[in-house]
PDB file of N, CA and C in Angstrom:
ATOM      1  N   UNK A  29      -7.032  29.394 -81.471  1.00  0.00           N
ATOM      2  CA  UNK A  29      -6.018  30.328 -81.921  1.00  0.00           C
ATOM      3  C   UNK A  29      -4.862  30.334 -80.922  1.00  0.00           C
ATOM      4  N   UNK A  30      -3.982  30.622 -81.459  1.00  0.00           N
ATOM      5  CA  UNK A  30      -2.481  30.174 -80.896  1.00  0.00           C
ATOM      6  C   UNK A  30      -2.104  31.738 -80.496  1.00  0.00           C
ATOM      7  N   UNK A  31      -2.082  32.057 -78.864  1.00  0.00           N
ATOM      8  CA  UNK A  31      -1.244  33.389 -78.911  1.00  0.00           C
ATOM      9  C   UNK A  31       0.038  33.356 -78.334  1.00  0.00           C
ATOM     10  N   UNK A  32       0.415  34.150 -77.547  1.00  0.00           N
ATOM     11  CA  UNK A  32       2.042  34.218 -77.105  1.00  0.00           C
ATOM     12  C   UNK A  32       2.111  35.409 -76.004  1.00  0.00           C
ATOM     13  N   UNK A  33       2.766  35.277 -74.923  1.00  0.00           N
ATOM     14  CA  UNK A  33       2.795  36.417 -73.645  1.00  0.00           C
ATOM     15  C   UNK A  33       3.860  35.870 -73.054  1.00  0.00           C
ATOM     16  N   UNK A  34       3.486  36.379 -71.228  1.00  0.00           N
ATOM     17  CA  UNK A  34       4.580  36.473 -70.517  1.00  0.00           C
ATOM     18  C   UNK A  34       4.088  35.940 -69.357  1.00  0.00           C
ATOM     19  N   UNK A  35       4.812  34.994 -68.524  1.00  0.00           N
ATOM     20  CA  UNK A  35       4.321  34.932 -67.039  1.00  0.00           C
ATOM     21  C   UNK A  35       4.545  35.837 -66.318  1.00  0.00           C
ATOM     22  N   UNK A  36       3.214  36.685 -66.096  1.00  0.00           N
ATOM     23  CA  UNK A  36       3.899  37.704 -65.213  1.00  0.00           C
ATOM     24  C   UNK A  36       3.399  37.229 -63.804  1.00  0.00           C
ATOM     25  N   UNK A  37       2.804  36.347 -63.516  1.00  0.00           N
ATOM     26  CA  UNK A  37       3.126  36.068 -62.121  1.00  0.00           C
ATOM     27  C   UNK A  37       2.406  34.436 -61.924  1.00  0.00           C
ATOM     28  N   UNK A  38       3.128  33.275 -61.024  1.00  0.00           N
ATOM     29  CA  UNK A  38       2.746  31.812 -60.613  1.00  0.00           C
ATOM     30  C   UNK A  38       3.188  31.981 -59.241  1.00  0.00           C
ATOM     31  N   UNK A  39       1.645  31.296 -58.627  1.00  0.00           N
ATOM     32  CA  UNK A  39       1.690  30.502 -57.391  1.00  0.00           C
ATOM     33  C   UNK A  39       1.777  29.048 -56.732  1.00  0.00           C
ATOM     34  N   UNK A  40       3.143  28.553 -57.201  1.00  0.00           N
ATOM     35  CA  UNK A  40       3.543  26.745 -57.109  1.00  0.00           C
ATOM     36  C   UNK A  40       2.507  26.191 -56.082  1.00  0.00           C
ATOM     37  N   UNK A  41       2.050  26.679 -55.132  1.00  0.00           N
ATOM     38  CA  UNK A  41       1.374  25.783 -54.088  1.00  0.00           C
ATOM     39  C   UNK A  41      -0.226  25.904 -54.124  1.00  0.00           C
ATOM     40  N   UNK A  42      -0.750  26.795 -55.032  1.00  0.00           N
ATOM     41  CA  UNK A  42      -2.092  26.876 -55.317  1.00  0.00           C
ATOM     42  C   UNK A  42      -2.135  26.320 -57.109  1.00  0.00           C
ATOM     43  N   UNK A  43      -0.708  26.397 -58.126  1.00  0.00           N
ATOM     44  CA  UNK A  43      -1.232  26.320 -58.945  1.00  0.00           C
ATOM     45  C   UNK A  43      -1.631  26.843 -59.977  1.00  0.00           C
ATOM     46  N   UNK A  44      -1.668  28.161 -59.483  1.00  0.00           N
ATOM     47  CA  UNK A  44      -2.738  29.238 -60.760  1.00  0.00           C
ATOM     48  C   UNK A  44      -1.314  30.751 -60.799  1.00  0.00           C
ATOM     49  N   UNK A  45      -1.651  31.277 -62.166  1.00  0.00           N
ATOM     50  CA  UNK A  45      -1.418  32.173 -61.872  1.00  0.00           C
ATOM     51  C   UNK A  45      -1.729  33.168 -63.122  1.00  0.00           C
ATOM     52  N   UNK A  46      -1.153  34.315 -63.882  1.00  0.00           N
ATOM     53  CA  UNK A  46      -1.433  35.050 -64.479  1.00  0.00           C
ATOM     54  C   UNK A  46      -0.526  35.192 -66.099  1.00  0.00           C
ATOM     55  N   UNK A  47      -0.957  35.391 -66.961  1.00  0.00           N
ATOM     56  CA  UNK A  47       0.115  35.421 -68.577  1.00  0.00           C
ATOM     57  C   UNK A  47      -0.635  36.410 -68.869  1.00  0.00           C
ATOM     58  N   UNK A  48      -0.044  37.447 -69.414  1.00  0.00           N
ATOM     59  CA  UNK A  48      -0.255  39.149 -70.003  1.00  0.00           C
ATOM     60  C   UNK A  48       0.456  38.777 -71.308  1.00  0.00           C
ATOM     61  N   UNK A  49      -1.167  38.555 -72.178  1.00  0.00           N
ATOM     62  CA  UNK A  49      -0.726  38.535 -73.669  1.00  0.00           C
ATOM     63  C   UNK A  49       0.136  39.708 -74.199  1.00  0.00           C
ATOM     64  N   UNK A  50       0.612  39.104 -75.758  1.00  0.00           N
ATOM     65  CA  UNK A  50       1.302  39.919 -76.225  1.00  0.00           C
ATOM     66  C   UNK A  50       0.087  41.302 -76.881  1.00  0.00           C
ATOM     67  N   UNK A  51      -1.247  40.699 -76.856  1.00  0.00           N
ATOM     68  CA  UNK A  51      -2.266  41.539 -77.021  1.00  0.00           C
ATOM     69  C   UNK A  51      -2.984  42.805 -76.304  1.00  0.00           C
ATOM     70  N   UNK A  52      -1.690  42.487 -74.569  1.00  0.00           N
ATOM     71  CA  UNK A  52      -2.202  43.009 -73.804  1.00  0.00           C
ATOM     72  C   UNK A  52      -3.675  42.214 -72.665  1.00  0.00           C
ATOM     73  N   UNK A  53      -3.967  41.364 -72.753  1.00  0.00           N
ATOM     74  CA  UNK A  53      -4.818  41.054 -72.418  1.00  0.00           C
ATOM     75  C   UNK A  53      -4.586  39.836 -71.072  1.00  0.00           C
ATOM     76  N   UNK A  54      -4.909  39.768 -69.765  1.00  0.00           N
ATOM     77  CA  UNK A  54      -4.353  39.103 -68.828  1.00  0.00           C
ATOM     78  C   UNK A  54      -5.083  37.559 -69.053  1.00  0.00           C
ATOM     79  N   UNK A  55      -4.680  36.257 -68.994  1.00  0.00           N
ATOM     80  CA  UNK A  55      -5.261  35.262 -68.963  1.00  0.00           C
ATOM     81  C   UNK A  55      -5.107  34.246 -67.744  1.00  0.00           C
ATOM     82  N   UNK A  56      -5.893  33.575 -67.060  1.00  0.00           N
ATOM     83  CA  UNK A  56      -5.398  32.717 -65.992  1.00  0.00           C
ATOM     84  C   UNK A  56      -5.247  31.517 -66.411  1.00  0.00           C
ATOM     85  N   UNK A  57      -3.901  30.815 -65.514  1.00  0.00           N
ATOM     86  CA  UNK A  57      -3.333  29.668 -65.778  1.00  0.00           C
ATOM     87  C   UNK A  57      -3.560  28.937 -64.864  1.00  0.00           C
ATOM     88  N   UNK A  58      -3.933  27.548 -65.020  1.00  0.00           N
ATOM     89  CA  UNK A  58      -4.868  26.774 -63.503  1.00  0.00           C
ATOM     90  C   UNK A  58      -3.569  25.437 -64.198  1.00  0.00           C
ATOM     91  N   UNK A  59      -2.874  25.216 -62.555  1.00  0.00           N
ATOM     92  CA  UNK A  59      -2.086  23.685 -63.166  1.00  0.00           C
ATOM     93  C   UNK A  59      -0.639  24.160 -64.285  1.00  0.00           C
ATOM     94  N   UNK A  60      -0.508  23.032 -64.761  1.00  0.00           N
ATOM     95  CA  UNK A  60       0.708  23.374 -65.520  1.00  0.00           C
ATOM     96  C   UNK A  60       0.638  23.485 -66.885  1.00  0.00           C
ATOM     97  N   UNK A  61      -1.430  23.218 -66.808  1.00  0.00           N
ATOM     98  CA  UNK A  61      -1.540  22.820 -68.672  1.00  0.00           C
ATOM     99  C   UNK A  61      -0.867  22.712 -69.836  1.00  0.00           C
ATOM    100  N   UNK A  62      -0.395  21.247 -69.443  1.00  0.00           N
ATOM    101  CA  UNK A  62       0.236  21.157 -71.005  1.00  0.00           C
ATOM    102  C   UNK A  62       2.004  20.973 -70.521  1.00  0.00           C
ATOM    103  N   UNK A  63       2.512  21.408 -69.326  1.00  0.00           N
ATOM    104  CA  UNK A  63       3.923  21.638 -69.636  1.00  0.00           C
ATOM    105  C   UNK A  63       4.367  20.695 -68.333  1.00  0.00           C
ATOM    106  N   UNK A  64       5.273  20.058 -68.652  1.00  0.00           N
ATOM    107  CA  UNK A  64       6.061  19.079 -67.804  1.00  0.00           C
ATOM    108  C   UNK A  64       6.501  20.269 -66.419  1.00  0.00           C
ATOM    109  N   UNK A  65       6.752  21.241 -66.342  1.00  0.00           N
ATOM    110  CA  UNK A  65       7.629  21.758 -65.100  1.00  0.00           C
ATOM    111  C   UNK A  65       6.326  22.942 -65.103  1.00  0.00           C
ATOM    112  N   UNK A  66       6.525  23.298 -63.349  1.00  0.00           N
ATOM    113  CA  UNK A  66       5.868  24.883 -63.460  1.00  0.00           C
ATOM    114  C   UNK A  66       6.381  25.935 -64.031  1.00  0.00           C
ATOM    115  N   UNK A  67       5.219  26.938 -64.952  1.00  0.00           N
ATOM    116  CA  UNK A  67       5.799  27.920 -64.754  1.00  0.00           C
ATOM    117  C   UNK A  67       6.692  28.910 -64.100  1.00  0.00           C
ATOM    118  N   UNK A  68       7.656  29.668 -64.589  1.00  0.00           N
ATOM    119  CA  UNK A  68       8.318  31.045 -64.419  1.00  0.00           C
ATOM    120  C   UNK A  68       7.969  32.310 -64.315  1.00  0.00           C
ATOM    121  N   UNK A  69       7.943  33.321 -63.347  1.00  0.00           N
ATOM    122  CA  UNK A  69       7.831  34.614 -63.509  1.00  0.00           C
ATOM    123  C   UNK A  69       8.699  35.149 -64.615  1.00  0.00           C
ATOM    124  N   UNK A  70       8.653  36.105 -65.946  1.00  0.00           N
ATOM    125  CA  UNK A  70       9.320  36.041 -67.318  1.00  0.00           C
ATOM    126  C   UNK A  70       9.497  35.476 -68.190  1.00  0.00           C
ATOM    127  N   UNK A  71       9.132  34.134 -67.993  1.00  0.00           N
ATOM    128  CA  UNK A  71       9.216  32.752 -69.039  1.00  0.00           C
ATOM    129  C   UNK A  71       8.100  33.456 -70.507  1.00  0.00           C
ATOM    130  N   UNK A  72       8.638  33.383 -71.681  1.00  0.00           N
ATOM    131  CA  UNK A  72       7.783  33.508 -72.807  1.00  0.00           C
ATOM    132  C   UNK A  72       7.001  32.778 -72.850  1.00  0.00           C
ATOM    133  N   UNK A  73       5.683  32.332 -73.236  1.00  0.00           N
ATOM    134  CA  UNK A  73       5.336  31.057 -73.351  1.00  0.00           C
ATOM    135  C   UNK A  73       4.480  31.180 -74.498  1.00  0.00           C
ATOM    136  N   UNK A  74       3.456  30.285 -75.055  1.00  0.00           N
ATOM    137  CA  UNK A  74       2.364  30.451 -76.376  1.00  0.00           C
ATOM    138  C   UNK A  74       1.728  29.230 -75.443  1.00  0.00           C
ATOM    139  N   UNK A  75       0.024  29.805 -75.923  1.00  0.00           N
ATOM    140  CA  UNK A  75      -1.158  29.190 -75.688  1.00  0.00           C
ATOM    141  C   UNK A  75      -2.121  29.142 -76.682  1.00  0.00           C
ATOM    142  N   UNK A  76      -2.741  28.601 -75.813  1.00  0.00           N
ATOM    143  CA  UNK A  76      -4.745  28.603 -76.457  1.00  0.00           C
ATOM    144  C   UNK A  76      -5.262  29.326 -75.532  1.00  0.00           C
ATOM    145  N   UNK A  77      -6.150  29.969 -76.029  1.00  0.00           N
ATOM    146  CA  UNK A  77      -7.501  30.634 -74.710  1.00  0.00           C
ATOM    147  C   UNK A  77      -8.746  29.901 -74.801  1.00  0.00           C
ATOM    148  N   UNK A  78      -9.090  30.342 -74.197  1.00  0.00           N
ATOM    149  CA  UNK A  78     -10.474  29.565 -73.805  1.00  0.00           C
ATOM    150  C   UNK A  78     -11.342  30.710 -72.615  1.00  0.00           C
ATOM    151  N   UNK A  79     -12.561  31.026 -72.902  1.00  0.00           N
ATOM    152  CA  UNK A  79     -13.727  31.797 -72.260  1.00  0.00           C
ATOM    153  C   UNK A  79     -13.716  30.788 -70.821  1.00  0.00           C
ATOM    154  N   UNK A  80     -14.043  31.457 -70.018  1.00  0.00           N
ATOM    155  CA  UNK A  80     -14.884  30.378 -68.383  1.00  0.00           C
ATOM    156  C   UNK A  80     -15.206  31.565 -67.604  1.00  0.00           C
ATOM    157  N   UNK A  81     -15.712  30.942 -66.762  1.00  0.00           N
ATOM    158  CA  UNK A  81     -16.528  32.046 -65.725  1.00  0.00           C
ATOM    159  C   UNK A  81     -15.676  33.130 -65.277  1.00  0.00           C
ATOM    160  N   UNK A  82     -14.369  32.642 -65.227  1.00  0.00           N
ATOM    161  CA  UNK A  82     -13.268  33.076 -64.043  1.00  0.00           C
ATOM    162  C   UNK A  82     -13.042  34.320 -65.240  1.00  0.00           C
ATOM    163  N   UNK A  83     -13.005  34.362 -66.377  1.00  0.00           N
ATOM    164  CA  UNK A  83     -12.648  35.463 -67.573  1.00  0.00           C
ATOM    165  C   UNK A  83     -11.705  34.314 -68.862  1.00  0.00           C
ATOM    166  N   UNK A  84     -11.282  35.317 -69.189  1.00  0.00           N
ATOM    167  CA  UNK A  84      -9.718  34.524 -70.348  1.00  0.00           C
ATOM    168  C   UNK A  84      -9.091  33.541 -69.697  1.00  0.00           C
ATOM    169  N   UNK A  85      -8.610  32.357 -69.817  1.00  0.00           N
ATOM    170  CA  UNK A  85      -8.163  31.051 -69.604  1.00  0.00           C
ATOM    171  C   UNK A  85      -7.348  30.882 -70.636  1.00  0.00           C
ATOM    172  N   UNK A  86      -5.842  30.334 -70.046  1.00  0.00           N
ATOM    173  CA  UNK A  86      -4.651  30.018 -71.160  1.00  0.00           C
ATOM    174  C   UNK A  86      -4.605  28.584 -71.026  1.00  0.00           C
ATOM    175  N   UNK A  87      -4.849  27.684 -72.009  1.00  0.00           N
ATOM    176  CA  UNK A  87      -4.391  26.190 -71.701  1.00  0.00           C
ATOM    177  C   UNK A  87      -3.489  25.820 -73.003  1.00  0.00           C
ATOM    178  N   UNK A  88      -3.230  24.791 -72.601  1.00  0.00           N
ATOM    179  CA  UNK A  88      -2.242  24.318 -73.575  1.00  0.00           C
ATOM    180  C   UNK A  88      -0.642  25.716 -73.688  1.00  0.00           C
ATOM    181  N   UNK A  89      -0.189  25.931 -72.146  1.00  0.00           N
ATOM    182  CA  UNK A  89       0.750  26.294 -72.254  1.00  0.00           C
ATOM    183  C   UNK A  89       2.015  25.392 -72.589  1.00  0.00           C
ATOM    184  N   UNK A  90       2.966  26.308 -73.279  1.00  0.00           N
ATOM    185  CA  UNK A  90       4.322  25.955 -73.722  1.00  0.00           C
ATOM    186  C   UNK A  90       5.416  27.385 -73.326  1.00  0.00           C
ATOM    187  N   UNK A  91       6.706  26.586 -73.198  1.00  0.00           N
ATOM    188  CA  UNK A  91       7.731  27.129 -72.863  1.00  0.00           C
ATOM    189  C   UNK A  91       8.057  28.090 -74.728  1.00  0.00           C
ATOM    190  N   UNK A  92       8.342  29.112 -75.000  1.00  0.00           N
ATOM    191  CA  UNK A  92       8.614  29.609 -75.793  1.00  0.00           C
ATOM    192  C   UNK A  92      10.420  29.927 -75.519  1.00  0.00           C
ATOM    193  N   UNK A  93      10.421  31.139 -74.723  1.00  0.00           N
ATOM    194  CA  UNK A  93      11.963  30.976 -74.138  1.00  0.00           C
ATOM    195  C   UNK A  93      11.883  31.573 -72.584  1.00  0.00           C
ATOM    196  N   UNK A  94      13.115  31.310 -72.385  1.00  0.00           N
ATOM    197  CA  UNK A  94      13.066  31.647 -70.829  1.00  0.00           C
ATOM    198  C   UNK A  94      13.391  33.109 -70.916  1.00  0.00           C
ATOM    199  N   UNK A  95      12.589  34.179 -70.152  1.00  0.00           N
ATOM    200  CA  UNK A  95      12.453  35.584 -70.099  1.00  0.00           C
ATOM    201  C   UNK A  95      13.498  35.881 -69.323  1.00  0.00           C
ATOM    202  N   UNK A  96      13.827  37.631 -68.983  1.00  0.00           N
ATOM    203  CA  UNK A  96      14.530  38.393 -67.860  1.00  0.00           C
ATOM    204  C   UNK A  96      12.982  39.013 -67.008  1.00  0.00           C
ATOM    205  N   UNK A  97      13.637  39.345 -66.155  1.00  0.00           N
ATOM    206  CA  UNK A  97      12.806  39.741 -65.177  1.00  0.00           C
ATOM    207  C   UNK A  97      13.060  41.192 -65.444  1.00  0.00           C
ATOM    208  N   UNK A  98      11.897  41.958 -64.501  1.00  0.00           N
ATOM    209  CA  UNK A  98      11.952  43.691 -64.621  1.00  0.00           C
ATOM    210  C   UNK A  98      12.963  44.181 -64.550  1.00  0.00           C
ATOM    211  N   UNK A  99      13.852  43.483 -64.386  1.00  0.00           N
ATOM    212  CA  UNK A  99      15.674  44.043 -63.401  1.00  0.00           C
ATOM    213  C   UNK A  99      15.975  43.882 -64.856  1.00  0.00           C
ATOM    214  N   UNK A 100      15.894  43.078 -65.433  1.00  0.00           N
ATOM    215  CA  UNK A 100      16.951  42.450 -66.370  1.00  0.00           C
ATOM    216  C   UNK A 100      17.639  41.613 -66.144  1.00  0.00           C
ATOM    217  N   UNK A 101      17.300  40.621 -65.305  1.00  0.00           N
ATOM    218  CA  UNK A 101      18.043  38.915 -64.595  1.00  0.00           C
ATOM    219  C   UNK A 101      16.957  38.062 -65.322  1.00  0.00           C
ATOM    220  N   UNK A 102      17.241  37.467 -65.112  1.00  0.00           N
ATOM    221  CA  UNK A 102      16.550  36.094 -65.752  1.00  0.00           C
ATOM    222  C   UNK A 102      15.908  35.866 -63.927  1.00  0.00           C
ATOM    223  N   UNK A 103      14.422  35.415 -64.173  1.00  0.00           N
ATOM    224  CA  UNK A 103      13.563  35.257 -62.973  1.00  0.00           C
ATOM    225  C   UNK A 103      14.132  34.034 -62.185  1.00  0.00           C
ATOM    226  N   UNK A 104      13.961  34.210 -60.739  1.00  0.00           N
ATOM    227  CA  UNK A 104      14.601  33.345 -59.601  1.00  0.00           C
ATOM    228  C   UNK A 104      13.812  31.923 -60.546  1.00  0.00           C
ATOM    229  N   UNK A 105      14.785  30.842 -60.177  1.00  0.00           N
ATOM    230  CA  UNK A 105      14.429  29.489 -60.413  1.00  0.00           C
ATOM    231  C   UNK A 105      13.221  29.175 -59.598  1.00  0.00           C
ATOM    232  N   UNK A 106      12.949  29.496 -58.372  1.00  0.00           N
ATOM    233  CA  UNK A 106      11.873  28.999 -57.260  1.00  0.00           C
ATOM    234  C   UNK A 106      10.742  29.746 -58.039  1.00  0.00           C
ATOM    235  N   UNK A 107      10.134  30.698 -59.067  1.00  0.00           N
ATOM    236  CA  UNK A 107       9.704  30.801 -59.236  1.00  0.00           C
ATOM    237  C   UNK A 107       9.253  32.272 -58.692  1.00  0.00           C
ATOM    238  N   UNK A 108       7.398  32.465 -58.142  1.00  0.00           N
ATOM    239  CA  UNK A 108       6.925  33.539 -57.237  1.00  0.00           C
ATOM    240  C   UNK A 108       7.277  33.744 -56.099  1.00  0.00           C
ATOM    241  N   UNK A 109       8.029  34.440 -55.304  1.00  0.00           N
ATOM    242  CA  UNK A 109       8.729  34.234 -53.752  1.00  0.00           C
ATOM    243  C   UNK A 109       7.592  35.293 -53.184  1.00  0.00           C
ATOM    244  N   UNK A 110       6.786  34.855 -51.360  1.00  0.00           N
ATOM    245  CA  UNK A 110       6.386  35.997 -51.119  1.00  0.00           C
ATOM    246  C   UNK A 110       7.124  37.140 -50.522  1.00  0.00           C
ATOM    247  N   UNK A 111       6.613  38.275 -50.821  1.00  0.00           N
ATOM    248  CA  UNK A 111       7.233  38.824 -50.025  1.00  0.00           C
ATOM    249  C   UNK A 111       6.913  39.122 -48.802  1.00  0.00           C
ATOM    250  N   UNK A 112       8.158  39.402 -47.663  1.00  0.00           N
ATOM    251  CA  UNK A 112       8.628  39.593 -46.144  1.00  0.00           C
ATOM    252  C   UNK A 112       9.055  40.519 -45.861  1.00  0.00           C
TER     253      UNK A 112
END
C-alpha cells in the first residue's frame, strides 16, 4: 500500500531518519530507498511500509514535492544541521 507524509527529520552521515505519515504514524527511513538524492527535512514524499523489528519501515521512497519548514521557508538544502 502506497502512503504519503513528511520528512520530519534525516541524518546524511548515518543515513536513517524519520517520515510522520499523513496517518499520523512515524516510519523509519534506512538509506535513500528508492531516490537518487537524500532526503529533506519538509520534503513531501509517498512510500511503501513494511513491518521489521525496528517498528514501521518506509521503502520505496519518492519525492512528492518539496515542503516549507515550521517557519514557513522551504528546509535548508544541507538538509538536518546539528544543533550548537
Amino acid at each position: 500500500m502506497i502512503k504519503t507524509g513528511r520528512i520530519e527529520f534525516y541524518d546524511r552521515p548515518t543515513a536513517w531518519g524519520l517520515i510522520i505519515g499523513d496517518d499520523q504514524d512515524l516510519y523509519v527511513v534506512r538509506g535513500r530507498d528508492g531516490r537518487g538524492t537524500a532526503p529533506r527535512v519538509g520534503e513531501r514524499v509517498s512510500f511503501e511500509t513494511q513491518s521489521g523489528g525496528d517498528g514501521k519501515r518506509a521503502t520505496e521512497v519518492r519525492l512528492v514535492s518539496r515542503g516549507l519548514s515550521s517557519l514557513g521557508r522551504e528546509a535548508p538544502a544541507g538538509g538536518v544541521r546539528p544543533l550548537r
